[in-house]
Structure formats: structure tokens, C-alpha cells
Coordinates of C-alpha atoms in Angstrom, one line a residue:
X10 CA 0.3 17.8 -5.3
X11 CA 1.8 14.8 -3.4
X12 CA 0.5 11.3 -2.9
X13 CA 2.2 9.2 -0.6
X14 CA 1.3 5.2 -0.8
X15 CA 1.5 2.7 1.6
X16 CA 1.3 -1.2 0.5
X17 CA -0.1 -3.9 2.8
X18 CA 1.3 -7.5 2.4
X19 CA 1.1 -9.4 -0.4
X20 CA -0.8 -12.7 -0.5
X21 CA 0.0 -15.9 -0.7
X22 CA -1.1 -16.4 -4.3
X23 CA 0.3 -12.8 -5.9
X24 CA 4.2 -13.1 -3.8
X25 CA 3.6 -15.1 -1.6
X26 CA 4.5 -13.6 2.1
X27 CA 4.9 -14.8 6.0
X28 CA 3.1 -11.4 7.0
X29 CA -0.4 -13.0 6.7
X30 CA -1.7 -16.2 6.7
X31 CA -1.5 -18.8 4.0
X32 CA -4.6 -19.9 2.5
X33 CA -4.2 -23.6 3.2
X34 CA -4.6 -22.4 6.8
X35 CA -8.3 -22.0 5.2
X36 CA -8.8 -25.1 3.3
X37 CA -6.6 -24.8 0.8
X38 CA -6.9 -23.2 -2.6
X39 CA -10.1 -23.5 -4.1
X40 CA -12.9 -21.7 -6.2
X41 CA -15.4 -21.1 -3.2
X42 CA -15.6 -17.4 -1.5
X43 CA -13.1 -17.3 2.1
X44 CA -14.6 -19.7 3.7
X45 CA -14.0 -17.1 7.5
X46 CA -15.9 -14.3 5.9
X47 CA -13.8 -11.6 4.4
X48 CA -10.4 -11.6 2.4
X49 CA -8.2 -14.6 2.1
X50 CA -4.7 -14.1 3.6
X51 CA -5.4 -11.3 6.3
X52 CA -2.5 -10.0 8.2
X53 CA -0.3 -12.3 10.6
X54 CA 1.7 -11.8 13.7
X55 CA 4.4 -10.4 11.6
X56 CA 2.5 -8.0 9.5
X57 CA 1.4 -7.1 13.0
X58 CA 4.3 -6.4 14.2
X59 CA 5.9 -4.6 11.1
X60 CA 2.8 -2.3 11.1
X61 CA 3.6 -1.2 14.5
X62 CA 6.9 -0.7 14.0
X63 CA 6.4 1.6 11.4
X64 CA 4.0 3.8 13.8
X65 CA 7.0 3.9 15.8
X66 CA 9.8 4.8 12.9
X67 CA 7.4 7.3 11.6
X68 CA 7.2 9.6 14.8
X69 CA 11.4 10.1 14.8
X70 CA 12.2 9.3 11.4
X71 CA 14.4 6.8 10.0
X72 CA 16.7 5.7 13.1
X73 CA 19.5 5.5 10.8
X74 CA 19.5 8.8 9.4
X75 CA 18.3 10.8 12.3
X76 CA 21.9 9.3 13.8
X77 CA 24.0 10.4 10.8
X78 CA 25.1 13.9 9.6
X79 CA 23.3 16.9 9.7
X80 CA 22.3 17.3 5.9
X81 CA 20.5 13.5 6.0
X82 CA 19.4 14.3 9.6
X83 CA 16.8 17.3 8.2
X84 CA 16.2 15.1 5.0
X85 CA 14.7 12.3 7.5
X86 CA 12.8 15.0 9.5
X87 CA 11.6 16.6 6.3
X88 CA 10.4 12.9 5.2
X89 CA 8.6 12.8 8.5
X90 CA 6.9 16.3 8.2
X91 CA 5.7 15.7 4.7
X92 CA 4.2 12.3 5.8
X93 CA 2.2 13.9 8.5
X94 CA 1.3 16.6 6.2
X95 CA -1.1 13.9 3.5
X96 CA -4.2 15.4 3.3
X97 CA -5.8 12.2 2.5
X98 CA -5.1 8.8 3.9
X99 CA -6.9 6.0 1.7
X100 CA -6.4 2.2 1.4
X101 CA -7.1 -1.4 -0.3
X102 CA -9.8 -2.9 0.7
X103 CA -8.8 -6.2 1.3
X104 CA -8.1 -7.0 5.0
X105 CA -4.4 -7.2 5.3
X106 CA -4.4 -3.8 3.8
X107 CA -7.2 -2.4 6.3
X108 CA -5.0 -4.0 9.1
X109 CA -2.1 -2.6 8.0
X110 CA -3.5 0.9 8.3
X111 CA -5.4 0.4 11.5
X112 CA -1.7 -0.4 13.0
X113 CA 0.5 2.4 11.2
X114 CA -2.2 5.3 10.2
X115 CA -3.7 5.8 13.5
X116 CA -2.0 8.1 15.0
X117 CA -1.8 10.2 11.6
X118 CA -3.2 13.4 11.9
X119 CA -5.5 13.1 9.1
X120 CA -6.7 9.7 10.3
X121 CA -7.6 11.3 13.5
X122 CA -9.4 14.5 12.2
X123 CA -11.4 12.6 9.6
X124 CA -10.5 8.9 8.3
X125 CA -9.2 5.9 6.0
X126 CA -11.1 6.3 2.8
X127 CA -11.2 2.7 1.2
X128 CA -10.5 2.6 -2.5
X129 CA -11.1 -0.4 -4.8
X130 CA -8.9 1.0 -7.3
X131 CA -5.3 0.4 -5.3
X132 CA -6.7 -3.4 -4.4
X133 CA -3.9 -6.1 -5.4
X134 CA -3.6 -7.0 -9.0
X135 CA -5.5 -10.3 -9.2
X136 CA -3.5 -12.9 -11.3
X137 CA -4.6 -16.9 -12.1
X138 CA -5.8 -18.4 -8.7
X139 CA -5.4 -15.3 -6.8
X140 CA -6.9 -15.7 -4.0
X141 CA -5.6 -13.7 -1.8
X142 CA -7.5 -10.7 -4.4
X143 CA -10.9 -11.6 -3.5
X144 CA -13.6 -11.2 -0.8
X145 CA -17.2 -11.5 0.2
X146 CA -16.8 -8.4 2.2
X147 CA -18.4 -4.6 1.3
X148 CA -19.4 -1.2 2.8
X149 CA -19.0 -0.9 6.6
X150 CA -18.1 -5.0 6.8
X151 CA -14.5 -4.7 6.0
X152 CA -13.2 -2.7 9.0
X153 CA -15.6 -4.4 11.5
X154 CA -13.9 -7.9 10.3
X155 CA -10.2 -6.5 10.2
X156 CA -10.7 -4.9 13.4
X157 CA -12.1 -8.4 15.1
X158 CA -9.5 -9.9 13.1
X159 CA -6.6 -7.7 14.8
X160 CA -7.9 -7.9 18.2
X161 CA -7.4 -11.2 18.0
X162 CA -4.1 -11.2 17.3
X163 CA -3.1 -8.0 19.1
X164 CA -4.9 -7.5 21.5
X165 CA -7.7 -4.7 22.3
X166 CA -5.6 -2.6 24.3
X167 CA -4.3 -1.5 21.0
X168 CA -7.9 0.0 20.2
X169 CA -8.6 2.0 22.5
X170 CA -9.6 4.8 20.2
X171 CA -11.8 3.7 16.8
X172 CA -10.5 4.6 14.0
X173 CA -13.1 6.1 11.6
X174 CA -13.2 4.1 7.7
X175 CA -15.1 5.7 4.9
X176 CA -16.8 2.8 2.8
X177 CA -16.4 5.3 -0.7
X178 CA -17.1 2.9 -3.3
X179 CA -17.1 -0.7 -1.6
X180 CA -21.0 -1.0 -1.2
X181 CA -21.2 -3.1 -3.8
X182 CA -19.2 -6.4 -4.6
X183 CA -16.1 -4.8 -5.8
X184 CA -13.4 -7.6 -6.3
X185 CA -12.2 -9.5 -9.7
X186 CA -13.8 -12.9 -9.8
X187 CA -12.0 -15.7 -8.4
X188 CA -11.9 -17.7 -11.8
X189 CA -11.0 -14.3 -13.9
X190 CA -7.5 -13.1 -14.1
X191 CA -7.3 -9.3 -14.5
X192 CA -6.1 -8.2 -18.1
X193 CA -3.3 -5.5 -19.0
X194 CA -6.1 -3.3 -20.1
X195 CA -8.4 -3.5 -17.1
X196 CA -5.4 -3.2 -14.9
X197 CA -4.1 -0.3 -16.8
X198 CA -7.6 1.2 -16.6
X199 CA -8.0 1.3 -13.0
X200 CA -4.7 2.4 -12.0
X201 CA -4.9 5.4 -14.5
X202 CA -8.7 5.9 -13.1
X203 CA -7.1 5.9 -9.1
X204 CA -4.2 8.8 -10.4
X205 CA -7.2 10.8 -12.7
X206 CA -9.0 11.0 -9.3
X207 CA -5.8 12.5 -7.2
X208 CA -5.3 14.5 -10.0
X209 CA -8.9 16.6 -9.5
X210 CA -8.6 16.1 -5.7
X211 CA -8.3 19.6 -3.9
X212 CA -5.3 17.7 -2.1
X213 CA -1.4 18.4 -2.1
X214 CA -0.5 14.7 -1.0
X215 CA -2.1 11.9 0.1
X216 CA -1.3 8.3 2.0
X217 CA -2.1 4.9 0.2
X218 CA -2.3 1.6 1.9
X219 CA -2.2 -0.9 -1.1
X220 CA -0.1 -4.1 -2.5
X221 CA 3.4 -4.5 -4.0
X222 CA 2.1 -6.2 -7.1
X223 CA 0.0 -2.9 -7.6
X224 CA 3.1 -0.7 -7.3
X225 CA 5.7 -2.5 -8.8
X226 CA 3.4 -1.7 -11.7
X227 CA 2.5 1.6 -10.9
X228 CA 6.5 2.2 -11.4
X229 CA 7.0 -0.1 -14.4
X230 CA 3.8 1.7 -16.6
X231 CA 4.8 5.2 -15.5
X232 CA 8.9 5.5 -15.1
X233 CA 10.8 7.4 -17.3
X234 CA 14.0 6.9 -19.1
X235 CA 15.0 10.1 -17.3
X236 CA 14.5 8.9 -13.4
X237 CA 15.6 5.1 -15.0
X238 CA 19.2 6.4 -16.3
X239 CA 19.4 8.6 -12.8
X240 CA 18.5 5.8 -11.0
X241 CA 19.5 2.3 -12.6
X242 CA 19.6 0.5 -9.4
X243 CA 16.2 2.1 -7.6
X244 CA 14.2 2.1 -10.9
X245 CA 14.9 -1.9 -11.1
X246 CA 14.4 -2.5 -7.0
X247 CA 10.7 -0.5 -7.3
X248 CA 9.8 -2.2 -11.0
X249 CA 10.8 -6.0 -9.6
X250 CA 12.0 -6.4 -5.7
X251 CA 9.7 -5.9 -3.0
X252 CA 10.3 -3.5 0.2
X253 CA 10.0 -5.7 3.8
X254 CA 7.4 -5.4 6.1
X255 CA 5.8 -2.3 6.0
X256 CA 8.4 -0.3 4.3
X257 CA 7.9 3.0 3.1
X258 CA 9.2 4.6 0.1
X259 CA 8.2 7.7 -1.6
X260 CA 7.5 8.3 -5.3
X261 CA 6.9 11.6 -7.5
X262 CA 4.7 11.8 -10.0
X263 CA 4.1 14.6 -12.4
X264 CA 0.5 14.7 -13.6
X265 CA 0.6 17.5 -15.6
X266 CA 0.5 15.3 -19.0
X267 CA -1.9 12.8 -20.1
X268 CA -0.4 10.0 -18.2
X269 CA 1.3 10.2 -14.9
X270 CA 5.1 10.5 -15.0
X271 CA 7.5 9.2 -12.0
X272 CA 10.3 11.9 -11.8
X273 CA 12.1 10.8 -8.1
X274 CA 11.9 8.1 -5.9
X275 CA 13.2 7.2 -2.7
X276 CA 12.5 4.6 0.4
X277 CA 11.8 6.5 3.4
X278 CA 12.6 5.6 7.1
X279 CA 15.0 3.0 7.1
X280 CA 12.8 0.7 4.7
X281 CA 14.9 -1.7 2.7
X282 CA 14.0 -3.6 -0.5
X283 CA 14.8 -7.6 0.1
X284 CA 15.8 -8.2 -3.7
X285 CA 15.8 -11.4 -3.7
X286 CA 12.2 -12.7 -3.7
X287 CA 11.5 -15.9 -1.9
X288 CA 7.8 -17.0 -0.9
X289 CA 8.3 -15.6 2.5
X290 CA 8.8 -12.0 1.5
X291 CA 6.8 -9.7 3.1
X292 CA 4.6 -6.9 2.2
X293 CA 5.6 -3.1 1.5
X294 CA 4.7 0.8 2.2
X295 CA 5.4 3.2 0.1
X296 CA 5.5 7.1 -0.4
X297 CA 4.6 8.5 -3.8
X298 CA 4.6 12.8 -4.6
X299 CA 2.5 14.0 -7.7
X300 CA 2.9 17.5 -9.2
X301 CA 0.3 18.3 -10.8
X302 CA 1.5 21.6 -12.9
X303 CA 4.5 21.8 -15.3

């Protein structure tokens, strides 16, 4: 089966990024819940932007490509096919992420036949005074704030038709605590417990909308010294550098053993890792492809 993964921004406190807003623009950091309501750090004018971009990238391809020879010309509309194709679209739900879908999934034919499935397992990686990990938000709540949020910002126009969000398991308080950090273990734990549940899934692919911090470690717990001596230079950019704005890039998994296994990798439509990371980074999508038999 295939899984594909899109990543929201990351926050202030995890990366740091100019997608979303900066806590301080709420106070400052502190150990009280977001003092608007929902998630610290939801996403900003750029995030905007980069999210609608990639709505746009998504219905041609990579411009790039599509321009270039033949062979990388069907690679870029087979890239687009098999996006299209995810049988499930789920995200994060903090806010930025939920943004970030309502601007890039929308039009996704999956999104329109049924909806975004909201799944605490992909939520950010919550590290010491990581606020941007938190909320005060469940169940229905999350997409009614992020879509108030975004009309803000954007403007209604944008929303004309609702986009349907499945609550799944965010009815109760589903976040890390502000003044816990989360362990290796628990970490490990839910990331194997999100792949167990694409593994049982009657799917063949699926979208994510998540965090870099959560993939970049995704990558590092599951690569293998095969894809890392094939791909030296990838395997580092998706274990330590971040993709801009809304990137995309697309990972396969086999999850025929115990533990998932990432076998090939590669950034779809034009994204571009920015390797250098600096506290204005921005966030990332990317595109991950489980097989699920040997």
C-alpha cells in the first residue's frame, strides 16, 4: 500500500519558522494553555501562501519537470496521478497543520468524496518548552477555529465549499503537557502505533498533513543502510534539513516486517530542502509509499 505525508509548519519552539506566528505575538512563552483558544503558532501569511501554491503545483505537476524531457515529464505526471489516487487524506491536529490542509487538500478527490481524518498520532514531536505542541482544542473545535483563523487571513472567498473533518480520536484532550517533554519511547510508540494502523487499513496510499520534527524522525528510526548507501545525500537532507513551505516529498515504506522499512524516497513537485536551518525555515509536505507484502 502507499502512504503519502504532508507536514504543516513547524513552530516556533520545535524549528522555529516565519510560516506561522511566533508565540511572543501571544504573550510570550509561558506555562498557561494559548491564551486565543486553540494551538500556539497557527499558520501565517506565508504558510498561507505556500499552501496554496501547492494546490496549484499539484494540478500540473512539478513546473520544472513537466518543462524537461519526456522520461521526467511522465515521472512528474505519474507523481501527480498517484497523489490524487490516496485513498485516505489524514492530518495533525494542531492548527497550522489543519490550515495547511484546508489550503492544499481541498480540491483532492478524496477530500471531496469523504474528508480530512484528524490523527493525534502524526502531531509534532513535543520537546522542552514546546509550545507550539499543545492546545486546549478537541473534537469538532479544531477545524471551526482553523477555519475562523484562515478566513481571517485569507479571506472567505477561499471557502466557498466546507471542507468535511473527521474528529477520529481528538474528543478528548490529546496533546503532551506543556511542562512534559516527550521521551524516545513514547515517541517511538506512537509513530510505530500511526504505521501499525496503515498497515491494517484496507488502503493502498494515503495523504498525511503532519510536522518536520515528526518526519525527520520517521526517516532517521526507519532508514536502511540500503536506501542510505543509494542515497547519501537524500537520506541526510530527510534525517536533518527541512523541505520549504509546503514541500512535498514522497517516501516508501515496506511494512511487511515487524518494523517499517524506508526503501525510496524522493521530493515531489519542485519541492526543495533549504539545508541550512535558520529560525525562519518554514514548514514541509511530504509523500511517503508503504508496501505492505514482501
Amino acid at each position: 500500500a502507499a502512504a503519502a505525508a504532508a507536514a504543516g509548519e513547524d513552530g516556533p519552539y520545535g524549528d522555529g519558522s516565519h510560516g506561522y506566528r511566533d508565540d511572543t505575538e501571544n504573550g510570550g512563552i509561558g506555562t498557561s494553555p494559548p491564551p486565543h483558544g486553540g494551538n500556539l503558532s497557527p499558520l501565517g501569511a506565508d504558510g498561507s501562501e505556500e499552501g496554496s501554491k501547492l494546490a496549484r503545483r499539484r494540478k500540473t505537476g512539478a513546473p520544472a519537470l513537466v518543462r524537461s524531457e519526456s522520461a521526467l515529464r511522465e515521472q512528474a505526471l505519474k507523481d501527480v496521478s498517484d497523489f490524487l489516487r490516496a485513498e485516505l487524506v489524514v492530518s495533525s491536529p494542531l492548527i497550522r497543520a489543519v490550515e495547511t490542509a484546508m489550503l492544499a487538500m481541498h480540491a483532492h478527490p478524496t477530500v471531496v468524496r469523504s474528508s480530512v481524518r484528524l490523527v493525534t498520532h502524526v502531531r509534532e514531536i513535543k520537546r522542552s518548552y514546546g509550545l507550539d505542541s499543545v492546545s486546549r482544542l478537541t473534537g469538532d473545535e479544531i477545524a471551526q477555529k482553523a477555519l475562523v483563523e484562515l478566513q481571517d487571513r485569507v479571506g472567505p472567498e477561499h471557502f466557498a465549499r466546507k471542507m468535511k473533518f473527521d474528529p477520529h480520536d481528538t474528543g478528548a484532550p490529546w496533546w503532551t503537557p506543556i511542562s512534559v517533554t516527550e521521551s524516545e519511547q513514547v515517541i517511538g510508540e506512537r509513530i510505530e502505533q500511526f504505521f501499525e494502523s496503515i498497515k491494517y487499513a484496507d488502503i493502498s496510499s494515503c495523504v498525511v498533513v503532519g510536522h518536520s520534527l515528526w518526519l525527520r524522525e520517521i526517516c532517521r528510526r526507519y532508514s536502511t543502510r540500503e536506501f542510505d548507501s543509494k542515497n547519501p545525500e537524500l537520506s541526510k537532507n530527510l534525517k536533518y534539513d527541512k523541505l520549504k513551505n509546503a514541500g512535498v516529498v514522497r517516501l516508501d515504506f515496506d511494512l511487511s516486517s515487524r518494523l517499517p522499512l524506508l526503501v525510496a524516497a524522493r521530493p515531489l513537485f519542485d519541492s526543495k530542502f533549504k539545508v541550512k536551518q535558520r529560525k525562519d525555515d518554514g514548514g514541509i509536505l511530504a509523500s511517503l509509499t508503504c508496501k505492505h507484502t514482501s
